[in-house]
């Protein structure tokens, strides 16, 4: 019988994870079945237990259950502990092991796929939700010259900065709010807000020139064509634009490794998904 994996979310029908993991399994000659499961908003833990009882070996976890998965895990990786969120679970006997592969996925997409070094660069991270929290430590490990976190709700950004300040080797700053970004420019601007999901743009100062020459604008959101953030960056003259499709596939590759001990080649899977969605920005 094939080993059983799934992704839990609500909603979940849009998830590309089944396509990605099925491609990885084929590539690595692993006999596994992967499906998307809709967990009720108030029934995540029960859904996980039912899945384990049915023989499930591991699961991905997406919105809105990452924090609940963190609390459900009986053992955590260091990066899951730092992120205080779990996007990958492995069921080892009685143990529920939790990991967070989002940060590693983003880093691999930036460093390898997009050849965008972070060391010594000025980085701006927009947003202070779960996705932002998961990428702060991996970004800091790369020793940027500075990492600035801006969020609509300023106190959430300040909280995030305080959490990581002690371990930060780079200067880790919260500017106050979006208006305070005026007059500062960055080599890499990462949109980790969910604004694009609603077709909105974070309230960036319009004429402030936050994008340094040759900067990269990165939106964790992905889809057909430019997101509002990428359209804004393009209008500001930014030539290097990337959406979060590469991050999605890379975090999945990390999860696959967490489960199976094998690292799939993400490049053909990113290319196939990109072709299916009729392109979108990259590089
Ligand atoms: P959360 O709900 O945890 O956080 C949402 C964040 O977006 C908060 O910082 C919120 O600010 C901010 N925000 C929402 N709307 C606006 C707006 N109109 N203007 C400015 N800021 C806004 O979401 P996640 O952190 O889990 O996800 C964020 C994004 O990252 C989503 O688009 C998600 O799809 C994407 N993502 C992509 C991944 C990938 O692999 N490519 C992996 C994980 C996430 P405030 O605190 O002020 O409300």
mmCIF file of C-alpha atoms and ligand atoms in Angstrom:
data_model
loop_
_atom_site.group_PDB
_atom_site.id
_atom_site.type_symbol
_atom_site.label_atom_id
_atom_site.label_comp_id
_atom_site.label_asym_id
_atom_site.label_seq_id
_atom_site.Cartn_x
_atom_site.Cartn_y
_atom_site.Cartn_z
ATOM 1 C CA UNK A 1 0.000 0.000 0.000
ATOM 2 C CA UNK A 2 1.209 3.542 -0.804
ATOM 3 C CA UNK A 3 2.320 5.768 2.087
ATOM 4 C CA UNK A 4 -0.276 8.421 2.787
ATOM 5 C CA UNK A 5 0.354 12.193 3.042
ATOM 6 C CA UNK A 6 -1.902 15.225 2.819
ATOM 7 C CA UNK A 7 -2.240 18.979 3.189
ATOM 8 C CA UNK A 8 -4.736 20.351 5.698
ATOM 9 C CA UNK A 9 -6.253 23.787 5.157
ATOM 10 C CA UNK A 10 -9.492 25.715 5.007
ATOM 11 C CA UNK A 11 -10.101 26.514 2.195
ATOM 12 C CA UNK A 12 -7.938 23.948 0.395
ATOM 13 C CA UNK A 13 -9.316 23.271 -3.088
ATOM 14 C CA UNK A 14 -6.872 25.808 -4.617
ATOM 15 C CA UNK A 15 -3.814 24.001 -3.192
ATOM 16 C CA UNK A 16 -1.022 23.075 -5.588
ATOM 17 C CA UNK A 17 0.619 20.800 -2.992
ATOM 18 C CA UNK A 18 -0.890 17.527 -4.342
ATOM 19 C CA UNK A 19 0.505 18.273 -7.830
ATOM 20 C CA UNK A 20 3.920 19.217 -6.410
ATOM 21 C CA UNK A 21 4.316 16.198 -4.099
ATOM 22 C CA UNK A 22 3.006 13.772 -6.712
ATOM 23 C CA UNK A 23 5.675 15.116 -9.093
ATOM 24 C CA UNK A 24 8.366 14.794 -6.385
ATOM 25 C CA UNK A 25 7.285 11.207 -5.598
ATOM 26 C CA UNK A 26 7.461 10.231 -9.271
ATOM 27 C CA UNK A 27 10.869 11.863 -9.629
ATOM 28 C CA UNK A 28 12.277 10.149 -6.486
ATOM 29 C CA UNK A 29 10.506 6.830 -7.149
ATOM 30 C CA UNK A 30 8.627 6.963 -3.877
ATOM 31 C CA UNK A 31 5.381 5.033 -3.499
ATOM 32 C CA UNK A 32 3.131 7.606 -1.870
ATOM 33 C CA UNK A 33 -0.312 9.126 -2.195
ATOM 34 C CA UNK A 34 -0.906 12.809 -1.365
ATOM 35 C CA UNK A 35 -4.265 14.493 -1.100
ATOM 36 C CA UNK A 36 -5.782 17.857 -0.084
ATOM 37 C CA UNK A 37 -8.026 17.612 2.981
ATOM 38 C CA UNK A 38 -10.435 20.297 4.129
ATOM 39 C CA UNK A 39 -10.336 20.465 7.935
ATOM 40 C CA UNK A 40 -13.230 22.196 9.712
ATOM 41 C CA UNK A 41 -12.146 25.514 11.272
ATOM 42 C CA UNK A 42 -12.782 24.098 14.758
ATOM 43 C CA UNK A 43 -11.710 20.552 13.904
ATOM 44 C CA UNK A 44 -8.044 20.606 12.901
ATOM 45 C CA UNK A 45 -6.701 18.385 15.726
ATOM 46 C CA UNK A 46 -9.498 15.855 15.239
ATOM 47 C CA UNK A 47 -8.800 15.752 11.481
ATOM 48 C CA UNK A 48 -5.109 15.077 12.131
ATOM 49 C CA UNK A 49 -5.919 12.241 14.549
ATOM 50 C CA UNK A 50 -8.350 10.670 12.048
ATOM 51 C CA UNK A 51 -5.679 10.876 9.361
ATOM 52 C CA UNK A 52 -3.070 9.254 11.638
ATOM 53 C CA UNK A 53 -5.538 6.467 12.499
ATOM 54 C CA UNK A 54 -6.046 5.890 8.752
ATOM 55 C CA UNK A 55 -2.283 5.326 8.361
ATOM 56 C CA UNK A 56 -1.157 8.864 7.477
ATOM 57 C CA UNK A 57 2.631 9.315 7.605
ATOM 58 C CA UNK A 58 2.865 13.095 7.371
ATOM 59 C CA UNK A 59 1.044 16.278 6.445
ATOM 60 C CA UNK A 60 1.485 19.821 5.298
ATOM 61 C CA UNK A 61 -0.481 22.490 7.080
ATOM 62 C CA UNK A 62 -1.662 25.738 5.564
ATOM 63 C CA UNK A 63 -3.902 28.696 6.444
ATOM 64 C CA UNK A 64 -5.374 28.960 9.064
ATOM 65 C CA UNK A 65 -3.894 26.043 11.008
ATOM 66 C CA UNK A 66 -0.134 26.685 11.266
ATOM 67 C CA UNK A 67 -0.259 27.968 14.853
ATOM 68 C CA UNK A 68 -2.572 25.147 15.902
ATOM 69 C CA UNK A 69 -0.207 22.637 14.321
ATOM 70 C CA UNK A 70 2.586 24.212 16.368
ATOM 71 C CA UNK A 71 0.601 23.554 19.552
ATOM 72 C CA UNK A 72 -0.366 20.023 18.458
ATOM 73 C CA UNK A 73 3.201 18.858 17.789
ATOM 74 C CA UNK A 74 4.826 16.795 20.546
ATOM 75 C CA UNK A 75 8.316 17.557 19.187
ATOM 76 C CA UNK A 76 9.511 20.621 17.235
ATOM 77 C CA UNK A 77 12.444 21.476 15.013
ATOM 78 C CA UNK A 78 14.433 24.545 16.060
ATOM 79 C CA UNK A 79 13.127 26.516 13.081
ATOM 80 C CA UNK A 80 9.506 25.631 13.930
ATOM 81 C CA UNK A 81 10.111 26.779 17.488
ATOM 82 C CA UNK A 82 11.586 30.080 16.270
ATOM 83 C CA UNK A 83 8.694 30.614 13.843
ATOM 84 C CA UNK A 84 6.084 29.562 16.453
ATOM 85 C CA UNK A 85 4.265 27.972 13.521
ATOM 86 C CA UNK A 86 4.337 24.564 11.826
ATOM 87 C CA UNK A 87 3.712 23.868 8.144
ATOM 88 C CA UNK A 88 4.898 20.231 8.061
ATOM 89 C CA UNK A 89 4.049 17.336 10.371
ATOM 90 C CA UNK A 90 5.582 13.867 10.510
ATOM 91 C CA UNK A 91 3.925 11.065 12.424
ATOM 92 C CA UNK A 92 6.584 8.924 14.127
ATOM 93 C CA UNK A 93 4.843 6.311 16.269
ATOM 94 C CA UNK A 94 3.200 8.250 19.092
ATOM 95 C CA UNK A 95 5.136 11.423 18.254
ATOM 96 C CA UNK A 96 3.838 14.276 16.117
ATOM 97 C CA UNK A 97 6.965 16.034 14.887
ATOM 98 C CA UNK A 98 6.535 19.628 13.677
ATOM 99 C CA UNK A 99 8.764 21.555 11.282
ATOM 100 C CA UNK A 100 8.553 24.871 9.461
ATOM 101 C CA UNK A 101 9.988 24.834 5.949
ATOM 102 C CA UNK A 102 8.707 28.241 4.749
ATOM 103 C CA UNK A 103 11.894 30.132 5.624
ATOM 104 C CA UNK A 104 14.168 27.566 4.007
ATOM 105 C CA UNK A 105 11.904 27.597 0.941
ATOM 106 C CA UNK A 106 12.123 31.368 0.582
ATOM 107 C CA UNK A 107 15.885 31.355 1.113
ATOM 108 C CA UNK A 108 16.470 28.682 -1.489
ATOM 109 C CA UNK A 109 14.287 30.502 -3.999
ATOM 110 C CA UNK A 110 16.148 33.773 -3.392
ATOM 111 C CA UNK A 111 19.690 32.436 -3.193
ATOM 112 C CA UNK A 112 19.624 29.592 -5.717
ATOM 113 C CA UNK A 113 16.764 30.130 -8.165
ATOM 114 C CA UNK A 114 16.967 33.916 -8.319
ATOM 115 C CA UNK A 115 20.697 34.298 -7.548
ATOM 116 C CA UNK A 116 19.887 37.099 -5.119
ATOM 117 C CA UNK A 117 22.470 37.221 -2.317
ATOM 118 C CA UNK A 118 21.324 38.630 1.025
ATOM 119 C CA UNK A 119 24.627 39.057 2.867
ATOM 120 C CA UNK A 120 25.462 42.741 3.218
ATOM 121 C CA UNK A 121 22.203 43.821 1.521
ATOM 122 C CA UNK A 122 19.462 46.081 2.857
ATOM 123 C CA UNK A 123 16.291 44.033 3.159
ATOM 124 C CA UNK A 124 12.726 45.237 3.780
ATOM 125 C CA UNK A 125 10.133 42.734 4.953
ATOM 126 C CA UNK A 126 6.511 43.861 4.660
ATOM 127 C CA UNK A 127 4.094 42.152 7.049
ATOM 128 C CA UNK A 128 4.301 40.633 10.519
ATOM 129 C CA UNK A 129 1.955 37.649 10.220
ATOM 130 C CA UNK A 130 2.794 33.949 10.216
ATOM 131 C CA UNK A 131 4.695 33.979 6.917
ATOM 132 C CA UNK A 132 6.860 36.946 7.954
ATOM 133 C CA UNK A 133 7.615 35.390 11.330
ATOM 134 C CA UNK A 134 8.785 32.159 9.666
ATOM 135 C CA UNK A 135 11.349 33.915 7.483
ATOM 136 C CA UNK A 136 12.962 36.381 9.931
ATOM 137 C CA UNK A 137 15.494 33.943 11.438
ATOM 138 C CA UNK A 138 16.621 32.441 8.089
ATOM 139 C CA UNK A 139 16.982 35.951 6.626
ATOM 140 C CA UNK A 140 19.072 37.082 9.610
ATOM 141 C CA UNK A 141 21.293 33.998 9.302
ATOM 142 C CA UNK A 142 22.366 35.354 5.913
ATOM 143 C CA UNK A 143 23.742 38.491 7.626
ATOM 144 C CA UNK A 144 22.024 41.273 5.678
ATOM 145 C CA UNK A 145 23.348 44.786 6.363
ATOM 146 C CA UNK A 146 19.941 45.569 7.750
ATOM 147 C CA UNK A 147 16.532 43.944 8.010
ATOM 148 C CA UNK A 148 13.619 46.338 8.388
ATOM 149 C CA UNK A 149 10.156 45.010 9.204
ATOM 150 C CA UNK A 150 7.147 47.199 8.384
ATOM 151 C CA UNK A 151 3.563 46.342 9.185
ATOM 152 C CA UNK A 152 0.194 48.077 9.085
ATOM 153 C CA UNK A 153 -0.306 47.192 12.750
ATOM 154 C CA UNK A 154 2.975 48.665 14.028
ATOM 155 C CA UNK A 155 2.949 46.929 17.404
ATOM 156 C CA UNK A 156 2.951 43.503 15.684
ATOM 157 C CA UNK A 157 6.122 44.471 13.793
ATOM 158 C CA UNK A 158 7.705 45.795 16.990
ATOM 159 C CA UNK A 159 6.875 42.533 18.742
ATOM 160 C CA UNK A 160 8.544 40.562 15.961
ATOM 161 C CA UNK A 161 11.660 42.726 16.126
ATOM 162 C CA UNK A 162 11.828 42.278 19.901
ATOM 163 C CA UNK A 163 11.526 38.496 19.540
ATOM 164 C CA UNK A 164 14.534 38.231 17.268
ATOM 165 C CA UNK A 165 16.597 41.246 18.346
ATOM 166 C CA UNK A 166 18.719 39.349 20.865
ATOM 167 C CA UNK A 167 19.888 36.773 18.308
ATOM 168 C CA UNK A 168 20.221 39.218 15.394
ATOM 169 C CA UNK A 169 23.682 39.629 13.907
ATOM 170 C CA UNK A 170 22.403 42.317 11.530
ATOM 171 C CA UNK A 171 20.591 45.494 12.465
ATOM 172 C CA UNK A 172 16.961 44.530 12.842
ATOM 173 C CA UNK A 173 14.622 47.484 12.837
ATOM 174 C CA UNK A 174 11.010 48.493 12.861
ATOM 175 C CA UNK A 175 10.550 51.932 11.283
ATOM 176 C CA UNK A 176 7.351 52.771 13.140
ATOM 177 C CA UNK A 177 4.941 52.406 10.245
ATOM 178 C CA UNK A 178 4.777 52.488 6.459
ATOM 179 C CA UNK A 179 5.072 56.313 6.208
ATOM 180 C CA UNK A 180 8.445 56.154 8.013
ATOM 181 C CA UNK A 181 9.870 54.153 5.098
ATOM 182 C CA UNK A 182 9.995 57.364 3.068
ATOM 183 C CA UNK A 183 13.566 58.245 2.188
ATOM 184 C CA UNK A 184 14.928 54.703 2.771
ATOM 185 C CA UNK A 185 15.866 52.350 -0.049
ATOM 186 C CA UNK A 186 16.400 48.595 -0.107
ATOM 187 C CA UNK A 187 18.111 45.998 -2.285
ATOM 188 C CA UNK A 188 15.434 43.410 -1.581
ATOM 189 C CA UNK A 189 11.789 44.107 -0.713
ATOM 190 C CA UNK A 190 9.724 41.069 0.301
ATOM 191 C CA UNK A 191 5.954 41.353 0.474
ATOM 192 C CA UNK A 192 4.872 38.892 3.181
ATOM 193 C CA UNK A 193 1.487 40.562 3.689
ATOM 194 C CA UNK A 194 -1.719 38.962 2.491
ATOM 195 C CA UNK A 195 -2.725 42.251 0.814
ATOM 196 C CA UNK A 196 -2.291 40.768 -2.675
ATOM 197 C CA UNK A 197 -4.862 38.081 -1.831
ATOM 198 C CA UNK A 198 -7.433 40.882 -1.625
ATOM 199 C CA UNK A 199 -6.048 42.632 -4.699
ATOM 200 C CA UNK A 200 -4.617 45.383 -2.463
ATOM 201 C CA UNK A 201 -1.244 47.047 -2.046
ATOM 202 C CA UNK A 202 0.403 47.589 1.351
ATOM 203 C CA UNK A 203 0.352 51.350 2.067
ATOM 204 C CA UNK A 204 3.859 52.034 0.772
ATOM 205 C CA UNK A 205 4.890 55.669 0.396
ATOM 206 C CA UNK A 206 4.285 56.219 -3.321
ATOM 207 C CA UNK A 207 7.099 58.504 -4.350
ATOM 208 C CA UNK A 208 9.579 57.387 -1.722
ATOM 209 C CA UNK A 209 11.821 55.262 -3.921
ATOM 210 C CA UNK A 210 12.103 52.306 -1.520
ATOM 211 C CA UNK A 211 13.616 50.239 -4.336
ATOM 212 C CA UNK A 212 17.371 50.730 -4.741
ATOM 213 C CA UNK A 213 18.837 50.405 -8.248
ATOM 214 C CA UNK A 214 18.980 46.715 -9.321
ATOM 215 C CA UNK A 215 16.762 45.700 -6.414
ATOM 216 C CA UNK A 216 14.527 42.634 -6.364
ATOM 217 C CA UNK A 217 10.819 42.921 -5.538
ATOM 218 C CA UNK A 218 9.498 39.615 -4.175
ATOM 219 C CA UNK A 219 5.845 38.827 -3.443
ATOM 220 C CA UNK A 220 5.139 35.626 -1.485
ATOM 221 C CA UNK A 221 1.766 35.528 -3.206
ATOM 222 C CA UNK A 222 1.681 33.892 -6.648
ATOM 223 C CA UNK A 223 -0.718 33.666 -9.530
ATOM 224 C CA UNK A 224 -1.287 34.766 -13.068
ATOM 225 C CA UNK A 225 0.428 38.040 -13.967
ATOM 226 C CA UNK A 226 1.695 40.743 -11.622
ATOM 227 C CA UNK A 227 0.300 41.018 -8.099
ATOM 228 C CA UNK A 228 -0.576 44.611 -7.054
ATOM 229 C CA UNK A 229 2.781 44.805 -5.222
ATOM 230 C CA UNK A 230 4.741 43.635 -8.264
ATOM 231 C CA UNK A 231 2.783 45.997 -10.515
ATOM 232 C CA UNK A 232 3.700 48.837 -8.122
ATOM 233 C CA UNK A 233 7.374 47.826 -8.207
ATOM 234 C CA UNK A 234 7.330 47.579 -11.998
ATOM 235 C CA UNK A 235 5.791 51.053 -12.221
ATOM 236 C CA UNK A 236 8.654 52.307 -10.006
ATOM 237 C CA UNK A 237 11.131 50.982 -12.565
ATOM 238 C CA UNK A 238 12.107 47.737 -10.803
ATOM 239 C CA UNK A 239 13.245 45.168 -13.353
ATOM 240 C CA UNK A 240 13.750 42.153 -11.075
ATOM 241 C CA UNK A 241 10.380 40.807 -9.988
ATOM 242 C CA UNK A 242 9.460 37.437 -8.500
ATOM 243 C CA UNK A 243 6.322 35.897 -7.093
ATOM 244 C CA UNK A 244 6.078 33.163 -4.427
ATOM 245 C CA UNK A 245 5.689 30.142 -6.718
ATOM 246 C CA UNK A 246 9.363 29.233 -6.308
ATOM 247 C CA UNK A 247 9.050 29.527 -2.515
ATOM 248 C CA UNK A 248 5.978 27.289 -2.595
ATOM 249 C CA UNK A 249 7.798 24.528 -4.455
ATOM 250 C CA UNK A 250 10.990 24.912 -2.395
ATOM 251 C CA UNK A 251 9.163 24.711 0.947
ATOM 252 C CA UNK A 252 7.471 21.567 -0.396
ATOM 253 C CA UNK A 253 10.866 20.102 -1.355
ATOM 254 C CA UNK A 254 12.070 20.722 2.218
ATOM 255 C CA UNK A 255 8.943 19.023 3.576
ATOM 256 C CA UNK A 256 9.504 16.058 1.241
ATOM 257 C CA UNK A 257 13.032 15.770 2.619
ATOM 258 C CA UNK A 258 11.679 15.987 6.195
ATOM 259 C CA UNK A 259 9.388 13.015 5.459
ATOM 260 C CA UNK A 260 11.382 10.843 3.082
ATOM 261 C CA UNK A 261 15.035 11.857 3.592
ATOM 262 C CA UNK A 262 15.332 12.588 -0.129
ATOM 263 C CA UNK A 263 15.708 15.967 -1.811
ATOM 264 C CA UNK A 264 13.778 16.275 -5.084
ATOM 265 C CA UNK A 265 14.866 18.528 -7.946
ATOM 266 C CA UNK A 266 12.532 21.496 -7.734
ATOM 267 C CA UNK A 267 13.516 23.141 -11.039
ATOM 268 C CA UNK A 268 11.335 21.072 -13.430
ATOM 269 C CA UNK A 269 8.396 21.257 -11.022
ATOM 270 C CA UNK A 270 8.585 25.061 -10.822
ATOM 271 C CA UNK A 271 8.820 25.216 -14.630
ATOM 272 C CA UNK A 272 5.803 22.916 -15.076
ATOM 273 C CA UNK A 273 3.666 24.904 -12.622
ATOM 274 C CA UNK A 274 4.771 28.170 -14.195
ATOM 275 C CA UNK A 275 3.741 26.849 -17.626
ATOM 276 C CA UNK A 276 0.369 25.671 -16.255
ATOM 277 C CA UNK A 277 -0.405 29.064 -14.761
ATOM 278 C CA UNK A 278 0.610 30.711 -18.054
ATOM 279 C CA UNK A 279 3.610 32.368 -16.509
ATOM 280 C CA UNK A 280 3.689 35.127 -13.941
ATOM 281 C CA UNK A 281 6.722 37.090 -12.984
ATOM 282 C CA UNK A 282 10.056 35.494 -12.167
ATOM 283 C CA UNK A 283 13.662 36.502 -12.245
HETATM 284 P P1 LIG B 1 -1.354 36.313 8.139
HETATM 285 O O1 LIG B 1 -2.836 36.408 8.086
HETATM 286 O O2 LIG B 1 -0.691 35.627 9.272
HETATM 287 O O3 LIG B 1 -0.733 37.806 8.104
HETATM 288 C C1 LIG B 1 -1.224 38.763 7.207
HETATM 289 C C2 LIG B 1 -0.269 39.946 7.149
HETATM 290 O O4 LIG B 1 -0.650 40.785 6.053
HETATM 291 C C3 LIG B 1 -0.293 40.838 8.392
HETATM 292 O O5 LIG B 1 0.982 41.363 8.594
HETATM 293 C C4 LIG B 1 -1.295 41.944 7.972
HETATM 294 O O6 LIG B 1 -1.063 43.169 8.632
HETATM 295 C C5 LIG B 1 -0.909 42.106 6.531
HETATM 296 N N1 LIG B 1 -1.952 42.694 5.686
HETATM 297 C C6 LIG B 1 -3.131 42.136 5.300
HETATM 298 N N2 LIG B 1 -3.784 42.968 4.465
HETATM 299 C C7 LIG B 1 -3.006 44.080 4.330
HETATM 300 C C8 LIG B 1 -3.147 45.293 3.603
HETATM 301 N N3 LIG B 1 -4.216 45.542 2.830
HETATM 302 N N4 LIG B 1 -2.159 46.201 3.684
HETATM 303 C C9 LIG B 1 -1.067 45.963 4.454
HETATM 304 N N5 LIG B 1 -0.877 44.828 5.163
HETATM 305 C C10 LIG B 1 -1.848 43.900 5.116
HETATM 306 O O7 LIG B 1 -0.946 35.685 6.727
HETATM 307 P P2 LIG B 1 0.388 34.865 6.407
HETATM 308 O O8 LIG B 1 1.519 35.607 7.033
HETATM 309 O O9 LIG B 1 0.199 33.437 6.717
HETATM 310 O O10 LIG B 1 0.479 34.969 4.800
HETATM 311 C C11 LIG B 1 0.883 36.163 4.149
HETATM 312 C C12 LIG B 1 1.005 35.919 2.643
HETATM 313 O O11 LIG B 1 2.086 35.040 2.366
HETATM 314 C C13 LIG B 1 -0.240 35.291 2.004
HETATM 315 O O12 LIG B 1 -0.460 35.961 0.772
HETATM 316 C C14 LIG B 1 0.174 33.863 1.759
HETATM 317 O O13 LIG B 1 -0.497 33.314 0.648
HETATM 318 C C15 LIG B 1 1.662 34.035 1.461
HETATM 319 N N6 LIG B 1 2.449 32.810 1.728
HETATM 320 C C16 LIG B 1 3.106 32.242 0.669
HETATM 321 C C17 LIG B 1 3.882 31.119 0.844
HETATM 322 C C18 LIG B 1 4.571 30.521 -0.340
HETATM 323 O O14 LIG B 1 5.082 29.397 -0.219
HETATM 324 N N7 LIG B 1 4.675 31.229 -1.444
HETATM 325 C C19 LIG B 1 4.026 30.472 2.157
HETATM 326 C C20 LIG B 1 3.314 31.161 3.219
HETATM 327 C C21 LIG B 1 2.539 32.285 2.985
HETATM 328 P P3 LIG B 1 -1.774 43.522 10.044
HETATM 329 O O15 LIG B 1 -0.985 42.810 11.096
HETATM 330 O O16 LIG B 1 -1.650 44.993 10.132
HETATM 331 O O17 LIG B 1 -3.200 43.031 9.939
#
